[in-house]
Each structure stands twice: as C-alpha cells, then as structure tokens.
C-alpha cells in the first residue's frame, strides 16, 4: 500500500545523523576479516536455534521434508530463499509453534521447543517472535496502536500497567514513527507504517529471535528500503538473531551471514551468503541467482530459465525432486535422492553433480539475455 499523503509530515524529524546514517557493516564482514570463516564461527559455539530433520505435513502435502538448520546467537541472520511453496514460511511458523511438526526436532538454547509447557512455553513465546508478511495479520483493527503495543508489555509483566503507554510510545520512536501514532488505528496508517508497528510489537517483549516472514513484500519500494534499514539497525542495537524468509536475494545479501536455499520443502544448498551467491553449487541456486538484476552492465549475466513448474508436494517425483526441471539431470538423479553433503568448507549441497557445477560446467538450460 503506498504511503498516505501526510506520511512525511507525520514522521518524526530525523535525529542527528539519521538522514545520512553510517552504513552498517554487512553480515559476514567481520568473519571475512579474520582467518576463521562464518561457518566455523557458527560451529564453535552452541547455536541459539537448531532445527533437525524437521517435517511438516498438511494432509498428503509434504510442506517441509527433513530440513536441518542452525542459527547462531545475534547479531546474526539466516536467510531462507526459494520459490513460493518451497516451505520457507512453514519452517518459520513451526519455529514459533504456530504449526505442528510431524517429525524432527526444534531446539532453542538446547531445549526441545515441542516439549515446553506452562511458564517455560511462555518464556519461549517471549524469546521468539514473528513478523508477518502482512501486518494486518498481527494488528487488531479495533485496537489503537498504543494499546496493541501495551498489551504484550503487560501480559508478560515487562512494565507495570501504568507505565505501558509510555513504553509503547518509546517503541514507536525506536522504529522511526511519531509517538503520537499511539492514538491512531491501524487503518489510519500506511502499509509501511503498519509494518513498523508490527515490528515494534514483536520487539516489545525483548526477543532474542525474530522470524521475519517476507517483511517487505506487501509494501511499496520506498517503504521497503526504510524497513530494511530499520532491521539492519535493530539487529546491532538489540543483538538480534533472525530467520529472514524472502524470495529476494538482494535482501539476503545485505542482511544475512548464512543462507539456505529451499526447493519443495527440502534444503538444496546452504552456506555463507557471499560465497553461495557468488559461486552457486546447485543448478536451482544458479537459476535464482541469474534472476537478480545487476546495475553494473559488466556484471550482468544471462538469465537461466528453468522449464515447467515445481512438482506437486503431495506427490513429489522420485530421486532428486528437482530433476524434472534440472538441465544437468542424469538417470541417477531420477532414482537416487542426493544427500545434503559438504562440497567445500561450510558449503552443503544436495546435488550429485555439485562439483561439476562449481567447476563451471555448462547447464544447457534455455537462457534469456533480457
């Protein structure tokens, strides 16, 4: 939704330095500066969140099929990318227990999330929050913004009820909104402003983990840029760890140290973001990467066009689920499921021909220069 005509006038005047903030270090910069890579740093300490062989079923549909992920404590970002229907959002919802896992395990700080009950579950609800693609999914249209922000503060006894209204106004200021917006209803704000309110509500309980489910896809381009800058600032200010679910590889590049590429409910490739995108080891990742526009004419590459559509998740093909669309598929691919294996330090790929892809083998897929 485009901003309403008075948005600019209602916004809080920028604080000193806000109009030209220093560019925050990109995820992975610190890791690249030292001898140890991002993956070794992750393995060196216990993860904040660990997902092992996660499976989620909706009737016959295998929405998530044996996914394993590790997320370090913040500030840290793990990106989940893939086409619609790849299972990204379902993984995020399973992490915060909005959908039930059919198999596997989700552990937060070493504790099995599915086994949490009573006060322990309430503490986890506070520690792990989700920001939905559409902010209208998390904001009650009948409640003023201030009341929506004050509600979790009092529910989790973070502040006394008499102080909740003031804290709500501080949260609005933290996400770059005028504290006077506390007296408005959600429909009186633009899409970008509502998304900022949704982020403020998630932050109100001081979480350590955020699931960001396509946080910018439902708003206009200018509002998207502001939301992304806000996420980058908040991750540093609050030491946040997050799962960033998106189809936009440009966002992943700016905000995530690690990336996992999903196809039909399975991880087909994972590793440090900069390495994975600069040298994809899976044909599907190559196709996603080729779809990213390049401003630099010299850096532009031919578009790799995959034939057909993703198969039915209720009846996936045998062998590698990607083989019906893969330009490198062989007879082995149609019968043998490729294991997710390490092909380089920190790089895992589920492809029988990953080494050939890294070596630059031509895919033979139809290419488009446009």
Tab-separated table of C-alpha atoms in Angstrom:
chain	number	residue	atom	x	y	z
A	1	UNK	CA	0.000	0.000	0.000
A	2	UNK	CA	1.514	3.380	-0.929
A	3	UNK	CA	2.081	5.879	1.865
A	4	UNK	CA	-0.767	8.240	2.596
A	5	UNK	CA	-0.304	11.881	1.550
A	6	UNK	CA	0.537	13.089	5.036
A	7	UNK	CA	3.047	10.408	5.957
A	8	UNK	CA	6.095	12.609	5.508
A	9	UNK	CA	4.616	15.372	7.608
A	10	UNK	CA	3.659	12.996	10.409
A	11	UNK	CA	7.005	11.251	10.629
A	12	UNK	CA	9.353	12.046	13.464
A	13	UNK	CA	12.012	14.577	12.444
A	14	UNK	CA	15.282	12.740	11.956
A	15	UNK	CA	17.659	12.731	14.844
A	16	UNK	CA	21.226	13.899	14.281
A	17	UNK	CA	22.814	11.562	11.787
A	18	UNK	CA	19.534	9.854	10.845
A	19	UNK	CA	19.351	11.420	7.401
A	20	UNK	CA	22.739	10.040	6.475
A	21	UNK	CA	23.423	7.147	8.837
A	22	UNK	CA	26.714	5.338	8.614
A	23	UNK	CA	26.427	2.234	6.521
A	24	UNK	CA	26.241	-0.714	8.940
A	25	UNK	CA	28.788	-3.456	8.337
A	26	UNK	CA	27.429	-6.098	6.035
A	27	UNK	CA	26.777	-9.513	7.537
A	28	UNK	CA	29.914	-11.559	7.298
A	29	UNK	CA	32.332	-8.601	7.089
A	30	UNK	CA	33.794	-9.343	10.494
A	31	UNK	CA	34.004	-13.011	9.707
A	32	UNK	CA	35.778	-12.328	6.419
A	33	UNK	CA	38.310	-10.064	8.140
A	34	UNK	CA	39.694	-12.855	10.324
A	35	UNK	CA	41.124	-16.237	9.470
A	36	UNK	CA	38.014	-18.146	10.536
A	37	UNK	CA	35.044	-18.205	8.198
A	38	UNK	CA	31.415	-17.635	9.240
A	39	UNK	CA	30.627	-21.339	9.261
A	40	UNK	CA	33.479	-22.194	11.617
A	41	UNK	CA	32.324	-19.414	13.956
A	42	UNK	CA	28.832	-20.894	13.977
A	43	UNK	CA	30.086	-24.378	14.748
A	44	UNK	CA	32.396	-23.113	17.503
A	45	UNK	CA	29.562	-22.081	19.844
A	46	UNK	CA	26.239	-23.734	20.666
A	47	UNK	CA	23.505	-22.399	18.347
A	48	UNK	CA	20.654	-20.281	19.615
A	49	UNK	CA	18.255	-22.245	17.402
A	50	UNK	CA	18.808	-25.705	15.968
A	51	UNK	CA	16.359	-27.411	13.629
A	52	UNK	CA	16.983	-31.109	12.932
A	53	UNK	CA	15.169	-33.179	10.281
A	54	UNK	CA	12.048	-31.022	10.555
A	55	UNK	CA	8.968	-32.379	8.793
A	56	UNK	CA	5.586	-30.656	8.488
A	57	UNK	CA	2.586	-32.254	6.780
A	58	UNK	CA	-0.737	-30.803	5.715
A	59	UNK	CA	-2.651	-33.944	4.849
A	60	UNK	CA	-0.768	-35.578	1.966
A	61	UNK	CA	1.289	-32.437	1.300
A	62	UNK	CA	4.898	-32.582	2.457
A	63	UNK	CA	5.334	-28.879	3.162
A	64	UNK	CA	8.685	-29.383	4.923
A	65	UNK	CA	10.619	-32.592	4.384
A	66	UNK	CA	13.678	-33.233	6.555
A	67	UNK	CA	15.086	-29.713	6.962
A	68	UNK	CA	18.033	-29.053	9.288
A	69	UNK	CA	19.253	-25.541	10.162
A	70	UNK	CA	21.473	-23.828	12.727
A	71	UNK	CA	21.150	-20.196	13.805
A	72	UNK	CA	23.818	-18.548	15.932
A	73	UNK	CA	23.059	-16.029	18.655
A	74	UNK	CA	22.694	-12.455	17.493
A	75	UNK	CA	23.554	-10.281	15.870
A	76	UNK	CA	23.160	-12.889	13.149
A	77	UNK	CA	20.913	-13.510	10.163
A	78	UNK	CA	19.969	-16.750	8.404
A	79	UNK	CA	18.130	-16.323	5.122
A	80	UNK	CA	15.620	-18.812	3.736
A	81	UNK	CA	15.046	-18.401	0.000
A	82	UNK	CA	13.116	-20.266	-2.659
A	83	UNK	CA	10.026	-20.142	-4.831
A	84	UNK	CA	6.512	-19.934	-3.430
A	85	UNK	CA	5.600	-23.314	-1.977
A	86	UNK	CA	9.165	-24.228	-1.047
A	87	UNK	CA	8.328	-24.396	2.675
A	88	UNK	CA	10.014	-21.199	3.868
A	89	UNK	CA	7.088	-19.716	5.776
A	90	UNK	CA	6.052	-23.099	7.155
A	91	UNK	CA	9.508	-23.509	8.714
A	92	UNK	CA	9.192	-20.096	10.342
A	93	UNK	CA	5.758	-20.888	11.724
A	94	UNK	CA	6.961	-24.234	13.042
A	95	UNK	CA	9.823	-22.496	14.868
A	96	UNK	CA	7.372	-20.311	16.813
A	97	UNK	CA	4.916	-23.208	17.246
A	98	UNK	CA	2.178	-21.822	15.029
A	99	UNK	CA	2.107	-25.128	13.120
A	100	UNK	CA	2.772	-28.597	14.483
A	101	UNK	CA	5.791	-30.561	13.345
A	102	UNK	CA	5.152	-34.079	12.099
A	103	UNK	CA	8.746	-35.085	12.738
A	104	UNK	CA	12.182	-33.857	13.651
A	105	UNK	CA	13.139	-31.504	16.431
A	106	UNK	CA	13.426	-27.775	17.090
A	107	UNK	CA	15.730	-26.776	19.934
A	108	UNK	CA	16.122	-23.289	21.383
A	109	UNK	CA	19.158	-22.834	23.617
A	110	UNK	CA	19.355	-26.625	23.800
A	111	UNK	CA	15.731	-27.126	24.901
A	112	UNK	CA	13.178	-29.051	22.837
A	113	UNK	CA	10.569	-26.453	21.844
A	114	UNK	CA	7.820	-29.054	21.368
A	115	UNK	CA	8.238	-30.217	24.967
A	116	UNK	CA	7.813	-26.760	26.534
A	117	UNK	CA	4.773	-26.272	28.739
A	118	UNK	CA	3.425	-23.661	31.143
A	119	UNK	CA	5.894	-20.975	32.266
A	120	UNK	CA	8.666	-22.424	30.081
A	121	UNK	CA	6.477	-22.086	26.983
A	122	UNK	CA	5.541	-18.534	27.948
A	123	UNK	CA	9.223	-17.647	28.254
A	124	UNK	CA	9.831	-19.095	24.798
A	125	UNK	CA	6.904	-17.126	23.361
A	126	UNK	CA	8.625	-14.025	24.651
A	127	UNK	CA	12.081	-15.033	23.379
A	128	UNK	CA	10.933	-15.933	19.833
A	129	UNK	CA	8.659	-13.574	17.894
A	130	UNK	CA	7.381	-13.457	14.318
A	131	UNK	CA	6.743	-10.534	11.961
A	132	UNK	CA	4.261	-11.486	9.258
A	133	UNK	CA	4.286	-10.539	5.599
A	134	UNK	CA	1.031	-8.623	6.016
A	135	UNK	CA	0.975	-6.501	9.197
A	136	UNK	CA	-2.811	-6.723	9.223
A	137	UNK	CA	-2.354	-10.333	10.365
A	138	UNK	CA	-0.891	-9.163	13.673
A	139	UNK	CA	-2.682	-5.868	14.366
A	140	UNK	CA	-6.218	-5.804	15.721
A	141	UNK	CA	-8.156	-3.234	13.635
A	142	UNK	CA	-10.332	-2.421	16.663
A	143	UNK	CA	-7.394	-1.504	18.906
A	144	UNK	CA	-5.435	1.719	18.807
A	145	UNK	CA	-1.758	1.317	18.039
A	146	UNK	CA	-0.702	2.254	21.566
A	147	UNK	CA	-2.999	-0.367	23.077
A	148	UNK	CA	-1.660	-3.040	20.706
A	149	UNK	CA	1.881	-2.287	21.821
A	150	UNK	CA	0.993	-2.060	25.507
A	151	UNK	CA	-0.833	-5.406	25.549
A	152	UNK	CA	2.257	-7.688	25.350
A	153	UNK	CA	4.108	-5.428	27.794
A	154	UNK	CA	1.511	-6.046	30.484
A	155	UNK	CA	0.819	-9.675	29.546
A	156	UNK	CA	4.478	-10.592	30.039
A	157	UNK	CA	4.798	-8.209	33.022
A	158	UNK	CA	7.656	-6.313	31.408
A	159	UNK	CA	6.427	-2.998	32.803
A	160	UNK	CA	3.680	-2.001	35.197
A	161	UNK	CA	0.335	-1.257	33.582
A	162	UNK	CA	0.614	2.447	34.430
A	163	UNK	CA	3.928	2.632	32.509
A	164	UNK	CA	2.858	0.621	29.476
A	165	UNK	CA	1.526	3.582	27.492
A	166	UNK	CA	4.809	5.461	27.838
A	167	UNK	CA	6.795	2.390	26.846
A	168	UNK	CA	4.581	1.964	23.784
A	169	UNK	CA	5.409	5.499	22.671
A	170	UNK	CA	9.127	4.773	23.114
A	171	UNK	CA	8.787	1.692	20.919
A	172	UNK	CA	7.161	3.774	18.194
A	173	UNK	CA	10.055	6.216	18.316
A	174	UNK	CA	12.557	3.347	18.162
A	175	UNK	CA	11.104	2.132	14.851
A	176	UNK	CA	11.054	5.659	13.432
A	177	UNK	CA	7.405	6.603	13.939
A	178	UNK	CA	5.861	9.592	15.651
A	179	UNK	CA	4.878	8.593	19.208
A	180	UNK	CA	1.574	10.388	18.560
A	181	UNK	CA	0.648	7.439	16.305
A	182	UNK	CA	-0.192	5.611	19.541
A	183	UNK	CA	-3.628	7.201	19.400
A	184	UNK	CA	-4.406	6.007	15.859
A	185	UNK	CA	-5.995	2.869	14.493
A	186	UNK	CA	-4.097	0.628	12.025
A	187	UNK	CA	-6.255	1.690	9.069
A	188	UNK	CA	-5.120	5.275	9.600
A	189	UNK	CA	-1.501	4.334	8.798
A	190	UNK	CA	0.205	3.454	5.523
A	191	UNK	CA	1.386	-0.081	4.803
A	192	UNK	CA	4.982	0.739	5.693
A	193	UNK	CA	3.926	2.402	8.931
A	194	UNK	CA	1.778	-0.596	9.897
A	195	UNK	CA	4.751	-2.897	9.279
A	196	UNK	CA	6.871	-0.735	11.569
A	197	UNK	CA	4.182	-1.038	14.245
A	198	UNK	CA	4.204	-4.829	13.782
A	199	UNK	CA	7.990	-4.850	14.242
A	200	UNK	CA	7.655	-2.649	17.337
A	201	UNK	CA	5.092	-5.065	18.774
A	202	UNK	CA	7.428	-8.007	18.201
A	203	UNK	CA	10.289	-6.080	19.834
A	204	UNK	CA	8.174	-5.057	22.821
A	205	UNK	CA	8.841	-8.339	24.654
A	206	UNK	CA	12.628	-8.067	24.100
A	207	UNK	CA	13.032	-11.223	21.989
A	208	UNK	CA	16.320	-12.874	21.104
A	209	UNK	CA	14.974	-14.484	17.934
A	210	UNK	CA	12.823	-12.936	15.220
A	211	UNK	CA	11.180	-14.779	12.349
A	212	UNK	CA	10.802	-12.202	9.567
A	213	UNK	CA	8.341	-13.668	7.074
A	214	UNK	CA	8.616	-11.622	3.867
A	215	UNK	CA	8.574	-8.388	5.904
A	216	UNK	CA	8.779	-6.086	2.868
A	217	UNK	CA	6.826	-7.814	0.105
A	218	UNK	CA	3.462	-6.195	0.878
A	219	UNK	CA	4.689	-2.569	0.874
A	220	UNK	CA	5.967	-0.081	-1.683
A	221	UNK	CA	9.617	0.236	-2.683
A	222	UNK	CA	10.434	3.328	-0.590
A	223	UNK	CA	8.864	1.771	2.489
A	224	UNK	CA	10.792	-1.449	1.794
A	225	UNK	CA	14.098	0.418	1.913
A	226	UNK	CA	13.169	2.020	5.249
A	227	UNK	CA	12.129	-1.326	6.766
A	228	UNK	CA	15.376	-2.988	5.672
A	229	UNK	CA	17.439	-0.134	7.128
A	230	UNK	CA	15.437	-0.481	10.346
A	231	UNK	CA	16.152	-4.231	10.543
A	232	UNK	CA	19.866	-3.615	9.991
A	233	UNK	CA	19.931	-1.052	12.799
A	234	UNK	CA	17.861	-3.109	15.232
A	235	UNK	CA	19.952	-6.241	14.775
A	236	UNK	CA	23.005	-4.332	16.005
A	237	UNK	CA	21.238	-2.316	18.698
A	238	UNK	CA	19.424	-5.327	20.176
A	239	UNK	CA	21.803	-8.188	19.298
A	240	UNK	CA	19.002	-9.888	17.386
A	241	UNK	CA	19.193	-13.224	15.636
A	242	UNK	CA	16.649	-13.763	12.894
A	243	UNK	CA	15.330	-16.071	10.231
A	244	UNK	CA	14.716	-13.890	7.191
A	245	UNK	CA	12.245	-15.522	4.816
A	246	UNK	CA	12.231	-13.981	1.367
A	247	UNK	CA	12.427	-14.581	-2.360
A	248	UNK	CA	14.633	-11.503	-2.794
A	249	UNK	CA	18.308	-12.430	-2.924
A	250	UNK	CA	19.295	-8.761	-2.767
A	251	UNK	CA	17.828	-8.521	0.736
A	252	UNK	CA	19.630	-11.685	1.799
A	253	UNK	CA	22.948	-10.259	0.608
A	254	UNK	CA	22.590	-7.191	2.834
A	255	UNK	CA	21.176	-8.761	5.993
A	256	UNK	CA	22.211	-12.421	6.323
A	257	UNK	CA	25.513	-14.120	7.060
A	258	UNK	CA	24.163	-17.536	6.099
A	259	UNK	CA	21.616	-18.650	3.503
A	260	UNK	CA	19.654	-21.852	2.939
A	261	UNK	CA	18.014	-22.436	-0.446
A	262	UNK	CA	14.819	-24.493	-0.349
A	263	UNK	CA	13.034	-26.398	-3.070
A	264	UNK	CA	9.828	-28.368	-2.479
A	265	UNK	CA	10.303	-28.475	1.283
A	266	UNK	CA	13.973	-29.504	1.246
A	267	UNK	CA	17.275	-27.660	1.610
A	268	UNK	CA	19.180	-27.995	-1.664
A	269	UNK	CA	22.081	-25.714	-0.756
A	270	UNK	CA	23.357	-23.788	2.258
A	271	UNK	CA	26.421	-21.826	3.258
A	272	UNK	CA	27.869	-18.348	3.782
A	273	UNK	CA	25.742	-15.924	1.776
A	274	UNK	CA	28.519	-14.201	-0.140
A	275	UNK	CA	30.088	-17.497	-1.228
A	276	UNK	CA	26.799	-19.178	-2.060
A	277	UNK	CA	25.625	-16.341	-4.299
A	278	UNK	CA	28.969	-15.704	-5.971
A	279	UNK	CA	29.541	-19.387	-6.801
A	280	UNK	CA	26.301	-21.426	-6.576
A	281	UNK	CA	26.832	-25.179	-6.429
A	282	UNK	CA	23.266	-26.238	-7.270
A	283	UNK	CA	21.531	-25.607	-10.624
A	284	UNK	CA	18.454	-24.287	-8.804
A	285	UNK	CA	20.549	-21.721	-6.912
A	286	UNK	CA	22.147	-20.749	-10.212
A	287	UNK	CA	18.706	-20.069	-11.679
A	288	UNK	CA	17.649	-17.956	-8.679
A	289	UNK	CA	20.910	-16.008	-8.796
A	290	UNK	CA	20.594	-15.321	-12.515
A	291	UNK	CA	17.198	-13.696	-11.919
A	292	UNK	CA	18.706	-10.933	-9.746
A	293	UNK	CA	19.062	-7.689	-11.742
A	294	UNK	CA	22.538	-6.160	-11.913
A	295	UNK	CA	23.084	-2.402	-12.107
A	296	UNK	CA	26.614	-2.860	-13.435
A	297	UNK	CA	26.329	-3.778	-17.108
A	298	UNK	CA	29.655	-5.619	-16.985
A	299	UNK	CA	28.409	-7.820	-14.150
A	300	UNK	CA	25.169	-8.815	-15.845
A	301	UNK	CA	24.746	-12.452	-16.687
A	302	UNK	CA	22.412	-14.352	-18.969
A	303	UNK	CA	19.138	-15.363	-17.339
A	304	UNK	CA	18.876	-19.099	-16.683
A	305	UNK	CA	15.274	-20.097	-17.408
A	306	UNK	CA	14.013	-23.326	-15.842
A	307	UNK	CA	11.323	-25.263	-17.702
A	308	UNK	CA	7.972	-26.139	-16.153
A	309	UNK	CA	6.698	-25.600	-12.623
A	310	UNK	CA	7.626	-27.117	-9.255
A	311	UNK	CA	6.037	-30.575	-8.890
A	312	UNK	CA	3.110	-31.419	-6.634
A	313	UNK	CA	4.259	-31.500	-2.998
A	314	UNK	CA	1.645	-34.194	-2.305
A	315	UNK	CA	3.303	-36.466	-4.853
A	316	UNK	CA	6.959	-35.469	-5.295
A	317	UNK	CA	8.969	-37.151	-8.037
A	318	UNK	CA	11.360	-39.997	-7.144
A	319	UNK	CA	15.048	-39.342	-6.745
A	320	UNK	CA	16.049	-35.686	-6.701
A	321	UNK	CA	12.853	-33.605	-6.530
A	322	UNK	CA	14.459	-31.030	-8.820
A	323	UNK	CA	15.415	-33.453	-11.600
A	324	UNK	CA	12.316	-32.882	-13.827
A	325	UNK	CA	13.435	-29.243	-14.261
A	326	UNK	CA	17.191	-29.664	-13.918
A	327	UNK	CA	19.341	-29.025	-17.007
A	328	UNK	CA	22.042	-31.343	-15.627
A	329	UNK	CA	19.816	-34.272	-14.646
A	330	UNK	CA	21.063	-37.798	-15.342
A	331	UNK	CA	19.493	-41.229	-14.900
A	332	UNK	CA	20.943	-41.343	-11.393
A	333	UNK	CA	19.084	-38.148	-10.460
A	334	UNK	CA	15.739	-39.773	-11.316
A	335	UNK	CA	16.275	-42.680	-8.938
A	336	UNK	CA	18.650	-41.642	-6.122
A	337	UNK	CA	17.907	-38.878	-3.623
A	338	UNK	CA	21.054	-36.720	-3.289
A	339	UNK	CA	22.293	-36.292	0.271
A	340	UNK	CA	22.971	-32.817	1.612
A	341	UNK	CA	26.763	-33.039	1.770
A	342	UNK	CA	29.730	-30.738	2.238
A	343	UNK	CA	31.467	-29.815	-1.008
A	344	UNK	CA	33.592	-27.001	0.420
A	345	UNK	CA	34.227	-25.859	3.983
A	346	UNK	CA	30.880	-24.543	5.237
A	347	UNK	CA	29.103	-25.305	1.933
A	348	UNK	CA	26.458	-28.034	1.805
A	349	UNK	CA	24.700	-29.079	-1.407
A	350	UNK	CA	22.149	-31.747	-2.291
A	351	UNK	CA	23.252	-32.432	-5.853
A	352	UNK	CA	25.030	-35.402	-7.440
A	353	UNK	CA	26.893	-33.047	-9.779
A	354	UNK	CA	27.725	-30.211	-7.391
A	355	UNK	CA	31.461	-30.402	-8.047
A	356	UNK	CA	30.831	-30.062	-11.769
A	357	UNK	CA	28.613	-27.041	-11.198
A	358	UNK	CA	31.327	-25.386	-9.104
A	359	UNK	CA	33.846	-26.205	-11.817
A	360	UNK	CA	31.731	-24.266	-14.320
A	361	UNK	CA	30.010	-26.994	-16.314
A	362	UNK	CA	27.525	-25.560	-18.807
A	363	UNK	CA	23.962	-26.277	-17.773
A	364	UNK	CA	22.482	-26.360	-21.243
A	365	UNK	CA	19.282	-24.725	-19.961
A	366	UNK	CA	17.459	-22.163	-22.058
A	367	UNK	CA	18.922	-18.717	-21.426
A	368	UNK	CA	17.461	-15.295	-21.861
A	369	UNK	CA	19.522	-12.136	-22.225
A	370	UNK	CA	16.636	-9.994	-21.026
